[in-house]
mmCIF file of C-alpha atoms in Angstrom:
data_model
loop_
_atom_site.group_PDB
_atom_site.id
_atom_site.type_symbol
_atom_site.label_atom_id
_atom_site.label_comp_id
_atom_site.label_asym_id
_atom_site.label_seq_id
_atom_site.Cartn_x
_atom_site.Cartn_y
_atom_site.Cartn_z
ATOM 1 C CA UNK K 1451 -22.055 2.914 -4.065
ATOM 2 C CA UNK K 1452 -23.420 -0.034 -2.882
ATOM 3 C CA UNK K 1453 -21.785 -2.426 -0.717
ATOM 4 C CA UNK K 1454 -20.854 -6.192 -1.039
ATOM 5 C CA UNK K 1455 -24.478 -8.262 -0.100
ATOM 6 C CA UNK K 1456 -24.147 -11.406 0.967
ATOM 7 C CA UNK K 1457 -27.361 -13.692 1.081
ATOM 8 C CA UNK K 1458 -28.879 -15.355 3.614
ATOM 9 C CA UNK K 1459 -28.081 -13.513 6.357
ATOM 10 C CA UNK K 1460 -28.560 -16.846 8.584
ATOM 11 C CA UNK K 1461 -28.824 -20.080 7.947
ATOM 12 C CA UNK K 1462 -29.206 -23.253 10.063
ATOM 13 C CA UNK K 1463 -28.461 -26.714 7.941
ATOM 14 C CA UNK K 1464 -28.374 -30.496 9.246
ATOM 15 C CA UNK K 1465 -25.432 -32.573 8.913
ATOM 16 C CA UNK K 1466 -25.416 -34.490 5.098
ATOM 17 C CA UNK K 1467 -27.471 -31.469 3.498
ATOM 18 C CA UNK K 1468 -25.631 -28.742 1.654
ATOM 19 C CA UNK K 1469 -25.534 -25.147 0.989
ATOM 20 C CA UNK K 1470 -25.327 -22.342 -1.349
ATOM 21 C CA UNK K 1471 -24.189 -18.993 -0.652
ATOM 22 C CA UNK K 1472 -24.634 -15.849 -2.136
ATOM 23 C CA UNK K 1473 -22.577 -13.168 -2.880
ATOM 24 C CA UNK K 1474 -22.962 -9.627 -4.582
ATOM 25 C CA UNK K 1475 -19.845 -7.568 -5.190
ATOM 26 C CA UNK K 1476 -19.484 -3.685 -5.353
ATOM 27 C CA UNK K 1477 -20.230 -2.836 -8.485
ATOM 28 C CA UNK K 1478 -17.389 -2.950 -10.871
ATOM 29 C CA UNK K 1479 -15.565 -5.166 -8.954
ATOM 30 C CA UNK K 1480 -14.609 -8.289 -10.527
ATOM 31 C CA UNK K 1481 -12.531 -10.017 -8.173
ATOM 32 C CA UNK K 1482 -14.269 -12.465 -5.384
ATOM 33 C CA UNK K 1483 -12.575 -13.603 -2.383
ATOM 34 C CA UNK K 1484 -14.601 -16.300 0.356
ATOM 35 C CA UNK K 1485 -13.318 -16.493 3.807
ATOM 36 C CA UNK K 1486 -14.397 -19.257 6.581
ATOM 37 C CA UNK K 1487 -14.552 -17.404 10.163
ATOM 38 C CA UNK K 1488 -14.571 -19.746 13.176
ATOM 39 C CA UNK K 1489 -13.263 -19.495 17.043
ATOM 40 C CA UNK K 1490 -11.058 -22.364 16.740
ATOM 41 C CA UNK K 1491 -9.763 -21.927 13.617
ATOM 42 C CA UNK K 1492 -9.748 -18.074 12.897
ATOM 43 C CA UNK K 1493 -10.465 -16.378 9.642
ATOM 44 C CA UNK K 1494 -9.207 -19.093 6.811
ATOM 45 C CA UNK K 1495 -9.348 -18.318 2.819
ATOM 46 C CA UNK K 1496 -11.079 -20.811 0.978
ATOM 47 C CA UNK K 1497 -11.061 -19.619 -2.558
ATOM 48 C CA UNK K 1498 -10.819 -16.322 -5.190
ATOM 49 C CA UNK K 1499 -12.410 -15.292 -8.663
ATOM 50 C CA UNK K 1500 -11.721 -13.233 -11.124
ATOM 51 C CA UNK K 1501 -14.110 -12.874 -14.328
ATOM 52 C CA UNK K 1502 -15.624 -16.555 -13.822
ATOM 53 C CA UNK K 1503 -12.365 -18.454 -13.128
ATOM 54 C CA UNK K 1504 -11.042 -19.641 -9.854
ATOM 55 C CA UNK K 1505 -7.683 -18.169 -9.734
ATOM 56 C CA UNK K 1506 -6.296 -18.995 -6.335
ATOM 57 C CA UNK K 1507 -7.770 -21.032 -3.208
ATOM 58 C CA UNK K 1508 -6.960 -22.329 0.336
ATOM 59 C CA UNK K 1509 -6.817 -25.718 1.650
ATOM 60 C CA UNK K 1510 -10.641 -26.736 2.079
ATOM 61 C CA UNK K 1511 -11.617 -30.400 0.689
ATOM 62 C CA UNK K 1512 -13.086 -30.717 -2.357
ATOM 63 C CA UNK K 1513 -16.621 -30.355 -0.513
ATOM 64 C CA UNK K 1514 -16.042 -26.971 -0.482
ATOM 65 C CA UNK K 1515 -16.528 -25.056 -4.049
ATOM 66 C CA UNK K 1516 -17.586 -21.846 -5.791
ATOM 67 C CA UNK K 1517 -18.169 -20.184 -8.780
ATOM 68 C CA UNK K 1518 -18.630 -16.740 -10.282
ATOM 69 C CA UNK K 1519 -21.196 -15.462 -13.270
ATOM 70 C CA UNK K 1520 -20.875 -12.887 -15.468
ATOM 71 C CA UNK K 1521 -22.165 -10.372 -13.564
ATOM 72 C CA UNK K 1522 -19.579 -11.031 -10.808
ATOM 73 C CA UNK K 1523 -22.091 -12.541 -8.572
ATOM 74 C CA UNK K 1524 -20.249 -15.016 -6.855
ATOM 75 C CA UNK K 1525 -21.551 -18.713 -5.103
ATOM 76 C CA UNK K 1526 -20.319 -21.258 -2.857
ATOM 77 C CA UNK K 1527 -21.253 -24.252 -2.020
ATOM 78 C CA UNK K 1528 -20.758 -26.683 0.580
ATOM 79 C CA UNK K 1529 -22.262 -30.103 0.295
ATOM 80 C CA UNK K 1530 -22.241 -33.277 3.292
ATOM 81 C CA UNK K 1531 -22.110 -30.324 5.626
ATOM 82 C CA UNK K 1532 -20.456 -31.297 9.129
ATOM 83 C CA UNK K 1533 -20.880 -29.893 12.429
ATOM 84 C CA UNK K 1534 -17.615 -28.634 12.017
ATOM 85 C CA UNK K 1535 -18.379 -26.174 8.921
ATOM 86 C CA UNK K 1536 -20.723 -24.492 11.195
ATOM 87 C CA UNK K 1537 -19.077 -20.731 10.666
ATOM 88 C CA UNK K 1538 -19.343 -17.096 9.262
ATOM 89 C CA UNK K 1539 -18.723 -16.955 6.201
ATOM 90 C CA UNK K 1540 -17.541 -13.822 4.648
ATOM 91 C CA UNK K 1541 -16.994 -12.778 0.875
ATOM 92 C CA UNK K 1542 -14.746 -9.912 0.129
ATOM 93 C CA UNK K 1543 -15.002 -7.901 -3.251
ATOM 94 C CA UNK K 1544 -11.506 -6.288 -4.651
ATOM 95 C CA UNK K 1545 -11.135 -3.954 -8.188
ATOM 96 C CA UNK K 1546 -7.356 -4.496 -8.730
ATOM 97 C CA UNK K 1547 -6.283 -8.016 -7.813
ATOM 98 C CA UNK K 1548 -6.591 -7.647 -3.802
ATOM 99 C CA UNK K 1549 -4.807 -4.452 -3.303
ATOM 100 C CA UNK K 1550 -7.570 -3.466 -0.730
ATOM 101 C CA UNK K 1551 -11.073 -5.840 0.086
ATOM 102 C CA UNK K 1552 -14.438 -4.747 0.846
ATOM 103 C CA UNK K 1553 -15.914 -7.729 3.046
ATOM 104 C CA UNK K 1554 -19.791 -8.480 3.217
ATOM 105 C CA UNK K 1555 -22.185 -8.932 6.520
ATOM 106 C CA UNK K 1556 -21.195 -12.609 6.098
ATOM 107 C CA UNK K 1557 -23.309 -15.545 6.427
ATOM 108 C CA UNK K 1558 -23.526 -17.324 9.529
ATOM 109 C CA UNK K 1559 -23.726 -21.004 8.911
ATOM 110 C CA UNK K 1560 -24.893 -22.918 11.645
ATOM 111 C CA UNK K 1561 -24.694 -27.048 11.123
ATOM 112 C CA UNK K 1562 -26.951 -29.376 13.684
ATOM 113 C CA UNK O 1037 3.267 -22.933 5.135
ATOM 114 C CA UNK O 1038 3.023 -19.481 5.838
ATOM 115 C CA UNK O 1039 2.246 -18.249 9.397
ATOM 116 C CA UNK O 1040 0.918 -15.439 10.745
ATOM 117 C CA UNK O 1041 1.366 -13.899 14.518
ATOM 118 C CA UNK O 1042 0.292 -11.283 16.286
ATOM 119 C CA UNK O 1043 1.036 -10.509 19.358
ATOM 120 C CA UNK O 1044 -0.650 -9.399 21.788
ATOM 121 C CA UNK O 1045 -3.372 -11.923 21.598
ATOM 122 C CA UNK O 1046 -5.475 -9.560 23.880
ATOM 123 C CA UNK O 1047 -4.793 -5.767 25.276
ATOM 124 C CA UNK O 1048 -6.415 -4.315 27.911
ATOM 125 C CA UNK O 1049 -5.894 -0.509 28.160
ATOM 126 C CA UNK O 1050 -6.851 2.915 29.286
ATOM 127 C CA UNK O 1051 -8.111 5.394 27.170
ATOM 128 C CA UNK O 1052 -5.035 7.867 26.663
ATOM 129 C CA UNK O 1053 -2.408 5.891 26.427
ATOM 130 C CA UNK O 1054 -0.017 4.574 23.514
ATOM 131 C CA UNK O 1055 0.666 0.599 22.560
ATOM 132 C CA UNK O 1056 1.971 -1.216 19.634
ATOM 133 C CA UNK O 1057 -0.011 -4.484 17.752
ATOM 134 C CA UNK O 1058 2.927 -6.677 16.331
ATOM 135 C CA UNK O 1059 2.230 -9.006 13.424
ATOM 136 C CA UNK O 1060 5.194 -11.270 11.772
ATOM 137 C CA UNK O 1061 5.158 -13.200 8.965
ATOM 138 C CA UNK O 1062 7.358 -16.344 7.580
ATOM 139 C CA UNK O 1063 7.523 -15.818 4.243
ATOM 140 C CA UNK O 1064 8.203 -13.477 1.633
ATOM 141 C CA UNK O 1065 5.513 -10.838 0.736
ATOM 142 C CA UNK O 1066 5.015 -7.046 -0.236
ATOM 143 C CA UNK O 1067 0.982 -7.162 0.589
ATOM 144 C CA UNK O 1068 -0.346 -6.468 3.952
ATOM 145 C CA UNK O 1069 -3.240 -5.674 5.315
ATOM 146 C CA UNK O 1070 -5.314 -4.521 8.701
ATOM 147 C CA UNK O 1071 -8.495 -4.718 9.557
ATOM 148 C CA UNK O 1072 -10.518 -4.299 12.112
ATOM 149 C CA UNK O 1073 -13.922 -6.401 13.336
ATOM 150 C CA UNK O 1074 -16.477 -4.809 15.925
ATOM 151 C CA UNK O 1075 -18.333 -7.902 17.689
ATOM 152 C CA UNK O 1076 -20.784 -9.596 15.361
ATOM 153 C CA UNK O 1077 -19.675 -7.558 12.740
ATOM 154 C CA UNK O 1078 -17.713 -8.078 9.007
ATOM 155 C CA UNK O 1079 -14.395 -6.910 8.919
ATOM 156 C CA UNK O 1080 -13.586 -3.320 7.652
ATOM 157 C CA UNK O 1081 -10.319 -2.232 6.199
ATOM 158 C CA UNK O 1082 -7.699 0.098 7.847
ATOM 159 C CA UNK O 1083 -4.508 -0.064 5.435
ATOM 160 C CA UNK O 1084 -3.184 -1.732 2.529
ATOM 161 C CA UNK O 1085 0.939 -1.520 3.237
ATOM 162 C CA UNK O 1086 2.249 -2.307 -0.512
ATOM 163 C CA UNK O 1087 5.894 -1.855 -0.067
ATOM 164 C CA UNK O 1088 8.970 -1.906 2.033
ATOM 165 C CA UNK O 1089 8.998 0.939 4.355
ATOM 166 C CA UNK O 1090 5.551 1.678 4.107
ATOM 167 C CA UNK O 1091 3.901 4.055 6.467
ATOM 168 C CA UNK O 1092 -0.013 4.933 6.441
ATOM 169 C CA UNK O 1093 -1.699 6.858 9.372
ATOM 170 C CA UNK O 1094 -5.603 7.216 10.242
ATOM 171 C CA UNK O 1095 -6.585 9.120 12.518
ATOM 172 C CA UNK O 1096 -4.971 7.487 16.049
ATOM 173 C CA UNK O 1097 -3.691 4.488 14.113
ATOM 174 C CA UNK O 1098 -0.522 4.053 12.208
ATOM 175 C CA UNK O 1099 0.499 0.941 10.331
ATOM 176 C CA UNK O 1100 4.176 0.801 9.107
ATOM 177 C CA UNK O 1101 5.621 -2.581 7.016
ATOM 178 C CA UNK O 1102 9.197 -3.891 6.923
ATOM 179 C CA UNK O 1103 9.278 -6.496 4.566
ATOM 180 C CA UNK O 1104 13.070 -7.411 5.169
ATOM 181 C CA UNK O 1105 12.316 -7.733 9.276
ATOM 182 C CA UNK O 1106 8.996 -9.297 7.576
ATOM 183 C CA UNK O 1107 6.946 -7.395 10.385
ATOM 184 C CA UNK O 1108 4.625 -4.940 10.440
ATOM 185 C CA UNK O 1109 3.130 -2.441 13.335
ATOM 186 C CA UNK O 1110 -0.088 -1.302 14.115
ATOM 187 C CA UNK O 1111 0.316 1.533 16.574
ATOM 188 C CA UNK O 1112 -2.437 3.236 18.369
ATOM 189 C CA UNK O 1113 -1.893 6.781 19.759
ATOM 190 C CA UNK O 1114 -3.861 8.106 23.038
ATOM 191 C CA UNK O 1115 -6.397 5.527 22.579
ATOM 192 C CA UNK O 1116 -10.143 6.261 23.048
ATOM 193 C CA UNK O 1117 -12.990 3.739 24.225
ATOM 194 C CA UNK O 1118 -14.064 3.650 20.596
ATOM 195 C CA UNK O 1119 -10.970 2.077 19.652
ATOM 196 C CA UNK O 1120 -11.982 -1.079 21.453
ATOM 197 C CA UNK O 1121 -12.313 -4.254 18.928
ATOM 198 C CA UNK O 1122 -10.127 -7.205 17.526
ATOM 199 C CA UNK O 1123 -7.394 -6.126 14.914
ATOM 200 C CA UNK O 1124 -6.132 -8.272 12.274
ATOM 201 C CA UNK O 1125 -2.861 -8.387 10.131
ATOM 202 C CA UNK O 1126 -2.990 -10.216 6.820
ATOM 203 C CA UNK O 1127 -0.565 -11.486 4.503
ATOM 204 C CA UNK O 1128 -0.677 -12.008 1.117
ATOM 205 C CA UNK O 1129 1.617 -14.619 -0.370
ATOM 206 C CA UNK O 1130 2.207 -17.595 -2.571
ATOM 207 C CA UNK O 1131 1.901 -20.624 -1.218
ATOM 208 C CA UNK O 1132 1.821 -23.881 -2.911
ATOM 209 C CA UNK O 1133 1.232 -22.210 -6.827
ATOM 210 C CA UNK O 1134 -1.408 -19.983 -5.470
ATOM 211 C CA UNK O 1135 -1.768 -16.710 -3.928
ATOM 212 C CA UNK O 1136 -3.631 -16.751 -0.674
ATOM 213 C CA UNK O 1137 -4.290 -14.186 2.043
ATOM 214 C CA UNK O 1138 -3.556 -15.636 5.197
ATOM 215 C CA UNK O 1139 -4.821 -13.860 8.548
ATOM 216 C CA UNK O 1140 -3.531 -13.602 11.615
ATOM 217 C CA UNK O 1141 -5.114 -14.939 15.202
ATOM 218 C CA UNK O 1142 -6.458 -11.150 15.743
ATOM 219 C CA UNK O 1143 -5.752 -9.174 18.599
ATOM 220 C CA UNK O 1144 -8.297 -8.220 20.862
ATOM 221 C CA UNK O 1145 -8.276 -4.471 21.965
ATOM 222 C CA UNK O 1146 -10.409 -3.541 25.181
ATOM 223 C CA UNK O 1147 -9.649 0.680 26.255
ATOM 224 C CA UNK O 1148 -11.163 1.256 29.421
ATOM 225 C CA UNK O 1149 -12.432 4.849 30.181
#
């Protein structure tokens, strides 16, 4: 079975712009989890979906959103990025509400 | 808001011997998870510890939950250099009409040969 892909790899943004990430979850898997990684601030949950609908988040400003497809492919976006979202960013994929997570690569996010 | 501690932040030890990861928790919860991230690298799961009492062993690792002491353990038996990387604990818990999984700081294992 294949993993949980997470696209780009690497990304390097300037302050204002914003960004879209990519997630793929293991297939079958219909729950989406996003995590923000960062040395100061640790690993921080910013949001979860379940079959298209956000069903629980964190406490990230509104600049900070997602969504899910049908497929389970998940996306988040951050716009006005600040130096300060520079981070990995990891998705985790779950089958049964989050009884155990498979986490992607992650994307490292770097703002300038 | 919930919080999450570990403790030790860091541990420095040599291959053979025993230690204990601590992780407490502030608020109720019967979901709780370790993981463990190599440098650079995603996080990979050790045990999901559903319910009071809860023991689960892997190989040199044991995790154990009590959800009345709201604590759980990860010990690590005659360690071995390939051991070394930062452990997490995470909770999962409702907070403010949502569920969320909250981490802890990590602890940061280095076994020396």
């Amino acid at each position: 079975k294949a993993g949980v892909t997470q696209t780009p790899r690497y990304l390097i943004k300037t302050r204002g712009q914003q960004v879209t990430l990519s997630c793929s979850p293991i297939s079958g898997h219909r729950s989406v989890s996003w995590y923000q990684q960062t040395p100061g601030q640790g690993l921080q949950f910013l949001f979860e979906y379940f079959s298209e609908t956000q069903r629980n988040k964190g406490n990230f400003p509104g600049r900070f959103s997602g969504r899910q497809f049908s497929n389970s492919r998940s996306e988040m976006n951050v716009s006005t990025l600040e130096l300060g979202d520079s981070a990995l960013y990891l998705c985790a994929s779950s089958s049964l509400g989050r009884h155990e997570q498979y986490f992607g690569p992650g994307t490292r996010l770097t703002v300038t | 808001e919930l919080k999450v501690e570990q403790n030790p932040l860091f541990l420095s030890m040599q291959e053979g011997k025993n230690y204990t990861i601590y992780c407490n928790y502030s608020t109720t919860s019967d979901r709780l998870y370790w993981y463990r991230q190599d440098p650079g690298k995603s996080l990979e799961s050790l045990f999901v510890l559903l319910s009071n009492g809860a023991v689960k062993q892997e190989g040199r690792l044991m995790a154990s939950l009590d959800t009345k002491a709201r604590l759980s353990t990860l010990h690590i038996t005659a360690a071995v250099h390939d051991l070394s990387a930062t452990y997490f604990c995470a909770v999962d818990a409702a907070a403010g009409g949502y569920q969320k999984v909250t981490f802890g700081t990590g602890t940061k294992l280095q076994v020396i040969p």
